[in-house]
XYZ file of C-alpha atoms in Angstrom:
312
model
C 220.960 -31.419 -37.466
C 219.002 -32.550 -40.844
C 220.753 -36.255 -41.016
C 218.315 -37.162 -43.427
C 217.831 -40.435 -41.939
C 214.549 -41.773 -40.962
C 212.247 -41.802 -37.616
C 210.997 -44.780 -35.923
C 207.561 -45.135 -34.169
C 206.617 -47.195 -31.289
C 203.796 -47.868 -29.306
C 201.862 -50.713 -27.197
C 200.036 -52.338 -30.438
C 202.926 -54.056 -31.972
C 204.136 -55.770 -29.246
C 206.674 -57.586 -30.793
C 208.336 -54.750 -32.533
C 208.951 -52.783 -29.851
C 209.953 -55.405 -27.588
C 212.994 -55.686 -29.988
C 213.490 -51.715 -29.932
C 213.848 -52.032 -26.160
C 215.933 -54.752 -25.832
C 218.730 -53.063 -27.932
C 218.560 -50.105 -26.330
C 218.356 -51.780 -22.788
C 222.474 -52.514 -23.144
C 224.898 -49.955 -22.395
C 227.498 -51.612 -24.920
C 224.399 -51.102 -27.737
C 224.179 -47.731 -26.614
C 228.390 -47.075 -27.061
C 227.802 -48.858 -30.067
C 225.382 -46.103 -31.626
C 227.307 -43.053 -30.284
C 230.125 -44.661 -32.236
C 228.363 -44.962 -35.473
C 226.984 -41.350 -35.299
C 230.087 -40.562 -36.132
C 230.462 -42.615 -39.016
C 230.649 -45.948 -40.484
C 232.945 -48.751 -39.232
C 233.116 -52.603 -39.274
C 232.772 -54.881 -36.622
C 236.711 -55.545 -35.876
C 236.984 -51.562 -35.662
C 233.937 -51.981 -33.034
C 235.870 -54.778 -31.207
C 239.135 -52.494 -31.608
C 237.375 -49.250 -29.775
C 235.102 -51.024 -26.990
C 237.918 -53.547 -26.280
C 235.227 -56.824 -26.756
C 235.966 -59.720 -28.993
C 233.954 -60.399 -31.831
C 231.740 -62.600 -30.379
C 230.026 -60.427 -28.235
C 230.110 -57.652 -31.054
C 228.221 -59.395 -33.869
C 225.524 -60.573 -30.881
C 225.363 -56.956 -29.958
C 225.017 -55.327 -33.839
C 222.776 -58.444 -34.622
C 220.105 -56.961 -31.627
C 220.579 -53.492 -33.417
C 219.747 -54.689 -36.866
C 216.688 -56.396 -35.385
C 215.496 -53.528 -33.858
C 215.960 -51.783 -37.405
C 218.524 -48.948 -35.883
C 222.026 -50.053 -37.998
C 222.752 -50.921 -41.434
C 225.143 -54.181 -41.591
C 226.829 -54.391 -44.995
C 229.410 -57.242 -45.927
C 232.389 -55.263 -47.452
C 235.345 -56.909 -48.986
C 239.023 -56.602 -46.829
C 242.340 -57.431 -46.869
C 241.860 -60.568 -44.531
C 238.449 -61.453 -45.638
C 235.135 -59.603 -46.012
C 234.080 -57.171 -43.490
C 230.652 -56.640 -42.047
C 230.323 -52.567 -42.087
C 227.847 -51.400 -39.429
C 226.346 -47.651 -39.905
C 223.148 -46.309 -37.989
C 220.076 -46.142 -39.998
C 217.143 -43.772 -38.199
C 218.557 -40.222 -36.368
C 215.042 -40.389 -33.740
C 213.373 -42.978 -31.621
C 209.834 -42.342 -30.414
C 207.258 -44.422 -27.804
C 203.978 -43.566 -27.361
C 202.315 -45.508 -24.898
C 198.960 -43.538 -24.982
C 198.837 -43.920 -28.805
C 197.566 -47.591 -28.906
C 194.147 -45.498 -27.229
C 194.081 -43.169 -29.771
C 192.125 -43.369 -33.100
C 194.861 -43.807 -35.599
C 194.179 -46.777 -37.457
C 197.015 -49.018 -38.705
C 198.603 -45.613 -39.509
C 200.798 -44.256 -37.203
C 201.847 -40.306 -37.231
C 204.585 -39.047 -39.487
C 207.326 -36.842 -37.553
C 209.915 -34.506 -39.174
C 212.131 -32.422 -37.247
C 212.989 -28.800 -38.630
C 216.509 -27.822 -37.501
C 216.038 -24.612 -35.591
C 218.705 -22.981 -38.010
C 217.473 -24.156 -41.294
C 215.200 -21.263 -41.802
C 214.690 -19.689 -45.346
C 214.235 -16.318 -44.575
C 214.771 -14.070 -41.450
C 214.085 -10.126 -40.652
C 216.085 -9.900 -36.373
C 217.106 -7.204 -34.391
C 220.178 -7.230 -31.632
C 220.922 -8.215 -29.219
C 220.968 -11.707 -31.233
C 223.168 -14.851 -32.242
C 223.673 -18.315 -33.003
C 225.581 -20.978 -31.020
C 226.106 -25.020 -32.517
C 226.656 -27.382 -29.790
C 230.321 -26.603 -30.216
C 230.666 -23.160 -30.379
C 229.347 -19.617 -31.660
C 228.394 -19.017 -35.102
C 230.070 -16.408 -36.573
C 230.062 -12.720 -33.845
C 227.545 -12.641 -31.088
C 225.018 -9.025 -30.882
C 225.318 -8.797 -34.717
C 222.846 -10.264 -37.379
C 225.718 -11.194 -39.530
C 225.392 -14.951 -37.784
C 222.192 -15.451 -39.497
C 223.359 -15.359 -42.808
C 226.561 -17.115 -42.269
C 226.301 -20.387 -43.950
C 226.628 -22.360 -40.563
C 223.294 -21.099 -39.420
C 222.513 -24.208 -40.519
C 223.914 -26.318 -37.989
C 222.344 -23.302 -35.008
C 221.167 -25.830 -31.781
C 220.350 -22.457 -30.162
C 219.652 -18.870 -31.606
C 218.278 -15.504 -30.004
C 217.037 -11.842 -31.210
C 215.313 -9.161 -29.675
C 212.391 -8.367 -32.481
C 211.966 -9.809 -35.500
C 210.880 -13.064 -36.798
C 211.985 -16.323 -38.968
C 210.323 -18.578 -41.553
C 210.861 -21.674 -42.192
C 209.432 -23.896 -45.221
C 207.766 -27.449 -44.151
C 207.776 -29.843 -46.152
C 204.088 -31.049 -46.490
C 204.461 -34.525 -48.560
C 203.147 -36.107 -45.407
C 199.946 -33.976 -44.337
C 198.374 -34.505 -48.389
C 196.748 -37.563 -47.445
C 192.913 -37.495 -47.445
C 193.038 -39.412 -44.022
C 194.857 -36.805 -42.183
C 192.960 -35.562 -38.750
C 195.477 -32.739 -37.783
C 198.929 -31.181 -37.984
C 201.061 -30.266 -35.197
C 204.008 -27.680 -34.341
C 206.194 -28.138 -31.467
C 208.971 -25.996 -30.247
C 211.008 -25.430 -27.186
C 211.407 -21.187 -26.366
C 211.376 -18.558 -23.579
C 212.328 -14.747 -23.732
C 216.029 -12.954 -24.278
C 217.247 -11.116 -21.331
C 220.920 -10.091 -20.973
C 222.346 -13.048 -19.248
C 219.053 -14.281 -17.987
C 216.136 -13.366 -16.484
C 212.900 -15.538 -15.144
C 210.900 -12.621 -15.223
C 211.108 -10.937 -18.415
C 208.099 -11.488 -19.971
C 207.766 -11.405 -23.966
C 204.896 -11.803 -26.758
C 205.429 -14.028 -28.875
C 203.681 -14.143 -32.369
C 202.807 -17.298 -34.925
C 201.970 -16.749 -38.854
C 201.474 -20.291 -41.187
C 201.417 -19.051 -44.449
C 201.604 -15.592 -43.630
C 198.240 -15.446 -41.727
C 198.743 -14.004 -38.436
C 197.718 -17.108 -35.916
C 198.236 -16.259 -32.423
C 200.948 -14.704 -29.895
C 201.726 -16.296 -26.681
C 203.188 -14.905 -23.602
C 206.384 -16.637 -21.703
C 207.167 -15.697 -18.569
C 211.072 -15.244 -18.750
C 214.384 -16.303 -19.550
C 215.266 -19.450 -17.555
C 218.274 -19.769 -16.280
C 219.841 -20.967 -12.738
C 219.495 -24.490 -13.664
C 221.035 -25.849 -16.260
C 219.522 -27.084 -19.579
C 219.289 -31.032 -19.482
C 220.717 -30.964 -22.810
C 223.176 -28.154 -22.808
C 226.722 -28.859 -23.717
C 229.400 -28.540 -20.828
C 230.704 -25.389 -22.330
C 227.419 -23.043 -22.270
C 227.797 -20.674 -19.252
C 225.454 -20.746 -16.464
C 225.198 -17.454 -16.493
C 223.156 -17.762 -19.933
C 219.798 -18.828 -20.741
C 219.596 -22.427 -20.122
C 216.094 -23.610 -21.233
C 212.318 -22.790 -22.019
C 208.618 -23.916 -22.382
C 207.853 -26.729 -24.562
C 204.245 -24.912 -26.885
C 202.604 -26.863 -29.671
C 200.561 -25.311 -32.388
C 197.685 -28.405 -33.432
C 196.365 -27.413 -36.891
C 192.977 -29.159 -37.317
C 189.689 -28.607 -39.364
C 188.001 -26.669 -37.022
C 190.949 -24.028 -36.256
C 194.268 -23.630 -34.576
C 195.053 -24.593 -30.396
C 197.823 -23.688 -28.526
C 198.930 -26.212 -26.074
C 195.175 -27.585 -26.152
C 193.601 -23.812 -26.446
C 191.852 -22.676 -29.450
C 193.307 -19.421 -30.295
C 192.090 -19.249 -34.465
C 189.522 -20.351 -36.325
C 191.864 -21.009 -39.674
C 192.401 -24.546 -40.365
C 194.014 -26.896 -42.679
C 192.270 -25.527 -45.755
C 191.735 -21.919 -45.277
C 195.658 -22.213 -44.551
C 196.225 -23.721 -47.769
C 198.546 -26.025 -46.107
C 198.131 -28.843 -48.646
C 199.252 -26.650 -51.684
C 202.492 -26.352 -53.152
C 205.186 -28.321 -51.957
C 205.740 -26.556 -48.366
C 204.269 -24.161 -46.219
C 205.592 -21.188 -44.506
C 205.985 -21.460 -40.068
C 207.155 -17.838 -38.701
C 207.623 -17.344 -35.363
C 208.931 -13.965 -33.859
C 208.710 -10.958 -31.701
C 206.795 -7.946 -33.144
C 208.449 -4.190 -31.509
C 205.492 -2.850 -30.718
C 203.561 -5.768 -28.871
C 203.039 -5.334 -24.950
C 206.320 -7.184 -23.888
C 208.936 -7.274 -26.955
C 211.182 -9.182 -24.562
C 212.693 -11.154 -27.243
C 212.929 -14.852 -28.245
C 214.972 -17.683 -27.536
C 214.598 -20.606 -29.973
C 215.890 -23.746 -28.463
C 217.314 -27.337 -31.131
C 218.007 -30.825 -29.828
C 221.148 -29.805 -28.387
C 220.022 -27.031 -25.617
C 217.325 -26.889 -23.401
C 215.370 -29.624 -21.099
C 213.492 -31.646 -24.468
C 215.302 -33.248 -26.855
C 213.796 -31.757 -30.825
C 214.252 -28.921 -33.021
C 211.043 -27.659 -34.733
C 209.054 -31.069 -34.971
C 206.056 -31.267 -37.085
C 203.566 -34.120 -36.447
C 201.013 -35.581 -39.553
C 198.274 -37.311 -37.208
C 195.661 -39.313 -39.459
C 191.700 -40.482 -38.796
């Protein structure tokens, strides 16, 4: 889901800043607290209302949250007196604790995640579909879920061959400084039900420039998804293998493995406004086992499609 709120960063080099991060997310009333404001918006006395706390001990909770920078607090005028209206501010937390050995300056790396179903263009065959983390998108083994309009909110699609392509944004990767660009998703093979030996070839293109395709093994399934909602079956696929594409100067790795010699510029991946990710299953490769692409809501890691700016 594209909340269009921001993403924080922490690691071991400010100290102080993400000493405050932990400490508001070290109280299980902070954490009600957030689930209740991804919802929406409400004031404190609503807060006090729902937990069943007095005020007190809600402002000294929100006032930990608005240190750590994760809510909004916003007086707003009421009928008894003004109201302080809490909302969250950032969708994603991140700690590194290996980044504070890593080269990167006083910059730290810019994250965006991709929502698996917010692809621009898509070519599938069936067996195929679309679930949110409610419910099905539209009728399962047809591609007519793919261009409903609430592909958008997908947390977990499937096809047997095909591909989709998705624009990223590249606002964040046209700085002279940057050392690399990185592509993570979560994905195994389609198998009716499931299957952890089914394998499947799996292809890459950036920019329409065939990159690599990687093997999975299967179709997991047996245990269930750390993220998967109560309702998905455990008869279905459940989750898959975390691969990351690094883009660098000196070509493209796979999960540390060099695998093409294009890089950032051959790839043209500072031009326009975007570039163009497609990931698929080709019908004639070795194993055209078919692909299961997995969002924040399925599977065992919690991300869509995220994309990682690293700078010098």
């Amino acid at each position: 889901m594209n909340t269009g709120k921001e993403s924080l960063f922490f690691n071991l080099v400010d100290i102080e800043r993400s000493y405050l991060m932990a400490k508001a997310l070290s109280s299980p009333v902070r954490l009600e607290i957030l689930k209740l404001l991804i919802k929406n918006s409400m004031t404190m006395s609503e807060l006090s209302h729902d937990l069943f706390l007095p005020m007190s001990s809600i402002c000294m909770h929100c006032n930990n949250l608005k240190k750590a920078n994760l809510i909004t607090v916003t007086p707003r005028p009421g009928l008894h007196g003004s109201q302080k209206l809490c909302g969250i501010k950032v969708d994603e937390v991140t700690f590194n604790f290996f980044s504070s050995l890593r080269d990167y300056g006083t910059k730290p790396p810019k994250l965006t995640d991709i929502p698996i179903g917010s692809y621009s263009d898509c070519n599938i065959t069936a067996p195929c579909g679309l679930v949110t983390s409610m419910s099905y998108i539209n009728i399962e083994d047809t591609p007519h879920g793919f261009y409903d309009p609430n592909h958008v909110n997908a947390s977990l699609l499937w096809f047997t061959t095909g591909s989709l392509v998705y624009h990223i944004p590249n606002k964040d990767i046209k700085d002279d400084d940057l050392s690399y660009v990185s592509i993570s998703f979560e994905v195994c093979a389609e198998a009716p039900g499931y299957n952890n030996y089914w394998p499947s070839d799996i292809f890459i293109k950036i920019n329409n420039t065939f990159i690599t395709t990687f093997t999975v093994k299967g179709d997991y399934g047996g245990q269930k998804g750390a993220n998967n909602p109560t309702w998905w079956s455990d008869s279905n696929t459940q989750y898959g293998e975390l691969r990351e594409l690094i883009i660098k100067n000196d070509g493209c790795y796979l999960n540390n493995q060099k695998v093409s010699s294009h890089n950032i510029e051959s790839l043209e991946l500072k031009d326009n406004y975007y570039f163009n990710f497609a990931i698929g299953v080709d019908k004639d490769s070795a194993h055209p086992g078919g692909i299961n692409l997995f969002g924040r809501d399925f599977g065992n890691h919690r991300q869509d499609i995220l994309i990682k700016a690293v700078y010098k």
